[in-house]
Coordinates of C-alpha atoms and ligand atoms in Angstrom, one line a residue:
X1 CA 0.0 0.0 0.0
X2 CA 1.3 3.4 -0.8
X3 CA 1.2 6.3 1.7
X4 CA -2.0 7.6 0.4
X5 CA -3.6 4.2 0.6
X6 CA -2.2 3.7 4.1
X7 CA -3.7 6.9 5.3
X8 CA -7.0 6.0 3.7
X9 CA -7.0 2.6 5.4
X10 CA -6.1 4.2 8.8
X11 CA -8.9 6.6 8.4
X12 CA -11.4 3.9 7.5
X13 CA -10.2 1.7 10.4
X14 CA -10.8 4.6 12.8
X15 CA -14.3 5.2 11.3
X16 CA -15.2 1.5 11.8
X17 CA -13.8 1.6 15.3
X18 CA -16.1 4.6 16.1
X19 CA -19.1 2.9 14.4
X20 CA -18.5 -0.2 16.6
X21 CA -17.9 1.8 19.8
X22 CA -14.3 0.6 20.1
X23 CA -15.6 -2.9 21.0
X24 CA -15.5 -6.3 19.3
X25 CA -18.7 -6.7 17.3
X26 CA -18.8 -10.4 18.4
X27 CA -18.1 -10.3 22.1
X28 CA -17.9 -6.6 23.2
X29 CA -14.4 -6.8 24.5
X30 CA -12.0 -4.0 23.6
X31 CA -11.4 -4.1 19.9
X32 CA -7.8 -5.0 18.7
X33 CA -8.0 -5.3 14.9
X34 CA -10.1 -4.8 11.8
X35 CA -11.5 -7.8 9.9
X36 CA -12.1 -7.5 6.1
X37 CA -15.3 -9.5 5.5
X38 CA -14.6 -10.0 1.8
X39 CA -10.9 -10.0 2.1
X40 CA -8.5 -7.2 0.9
X41 CA -8.8 -7.8 -2.8
X42 CA -11.3 -6.2 -5.2
X43 CA -12.3 -2.6 -5.5
X44 CA -12.1 -0.5 -2.3
X45 CA -11.7 -3.3 0.2
X46 CA -11.5 -0.8 3.0
X47 CA -15.0 0.5 2.6
X48 CA -16.9 0.5 5.8
X49 CA -19.4 -2.2 5.0
X50 CA -16.5 -4.6 4.5
X51 CA -14.9 -3.8 7.9
X52 CA -15.6 -5.3 11.3
X53 CA -13.9 -4.2 14.5
X54 CA -13.0 -7.3 16.5
X55 CA -10.9 -8.6 19.4
X56 CA -7.7 -10.6 18.7
X57 CA -5.9 -10.7 15.4
X58 CA -5.7 -13.1 12.5
X59 CA -5.0 -16.1 14.8
X60 CA -6.3 -15.0 18.3
X61 CA -9.6 -13.9 19.7
X62 CA -12.7 -13.4 17.5
X63 CA -10.6 -12.3 14.6
X64 CA -8.9 -15.7 14.8
X65 CA -12.2 -17.5 15.2
X66 CA -13.7 -15.9 12.1
X67 CA -10.8 -17.2 10.0
X68 CA -10.6 -20.6 11.7
X69 CA -14.3 -21.3 11.2
X70 CA -15.2 -20.0 7.7
X71 CA -18.5 -21.9 7.3
X72 CA -19.9 -20.4 10.5
X73 CA -18.4 -17.0 9.5
X74 CA -20.2 -17.1 6.1
X75 CA -23.5 -18.1 7.8
X76 CA -23.1 -15.2 10.3
X77 CA -22.2 -12.7 7.5
X78 CA -18.8 -12.1 9.1
X79 CA -17.2 -13.4 5.9
X80 CA -18.6 -12.7 2.4
X81 CA -17.6 -14.9 -0.5
X82 CA -15.4 -13.0 -3.0
X83 CA -17.1 -14.9 -5.9
X84 CA -20.9 -14.7 -5.9
X85 CA -23.8 -12.4 -5.9
X86 CA -23.5 -11.2 -2.3
X87 CA -21.8 -8.1 -1.2
X88 CA -20.9 -6.7 2.2
X89 CA -23.5 -4.0 1.7
X90 CA -26.4 -6.5 1.3
X91 CA -25.2 -9.2 3.7
X92 CA -26.3 -8.8 7.3
X93 CA -23.8 -9.6 10.1
X94 CA -24.6 -11.4 13.4
X95 CA -23.2 -9.1 16.1
X96 CA -23.6 -9.1 19.9
X97 CA -26.5 -6.7 19.3
X98 CA -28.2 -8.9 16.8
X99 CA -28.3 -8.9 13.0
X100 CA -27.0 -5.7 11.5
X101 CA -26.6 -4.3 8.0
X102 CA -23.6 -1.9 7.6
X103 CA -23.4 0.8 5.0
X104 CA -20.4 2.7 3.7
X105 CA -21.2 5.9 5.6
X106 CA -20.7 4.5 9.1
X107 CA -24.3 3.5 9.6
X108 CA -25.5 0.2 11.1
X109 CA -29.2 -0.7 11.0
X110 CA -31.0 -3.7 12.5
X111 CA -31.6 -6.4 9.9
X112 CA -33.4 -9.6 9.4
X113 CA -31.3 -12.7 10.0
X114 CA -29.6 -14.1 6.9
X115 CA -31.5 -17.1 5.5
X116 CA -29.7 -20.4 5.4
X117 CA -27.7 -20.9 2.2
X118 CA -28.1 -17.3 1.2
X119 CA -24.4 -17.2 1.3
X120 CA -24.0 -20.1 -1.2
Ligands
LIG1 ZN1 -14.4 -10.6 20.5

């Protein structure tokens, strides 16, 4: 990432952290890292709907759990397949506050649970 990209990512991480109240969206503990629901590839991977503030890192805590259990993570909207019709914008996430749909402006609205197999 170049310096401009790095500054953008830091800004987006801060906005996601503020949106999520500085707490892990899964368990509510102090957030430690930022998870990319659809990975870091593709156009604008750091848009807010693609980011979740979580405890741990890629191997520890809920960030580690998300990557260690992909089938559950897809079912809970914490991961979104790169190939397919779903996007982070239209895929609700199961958080500690229930199912939520995130937008790219820092908004989070209550959502209906994702139906089984909708992620397939
Ligand atoms: Zn957590």
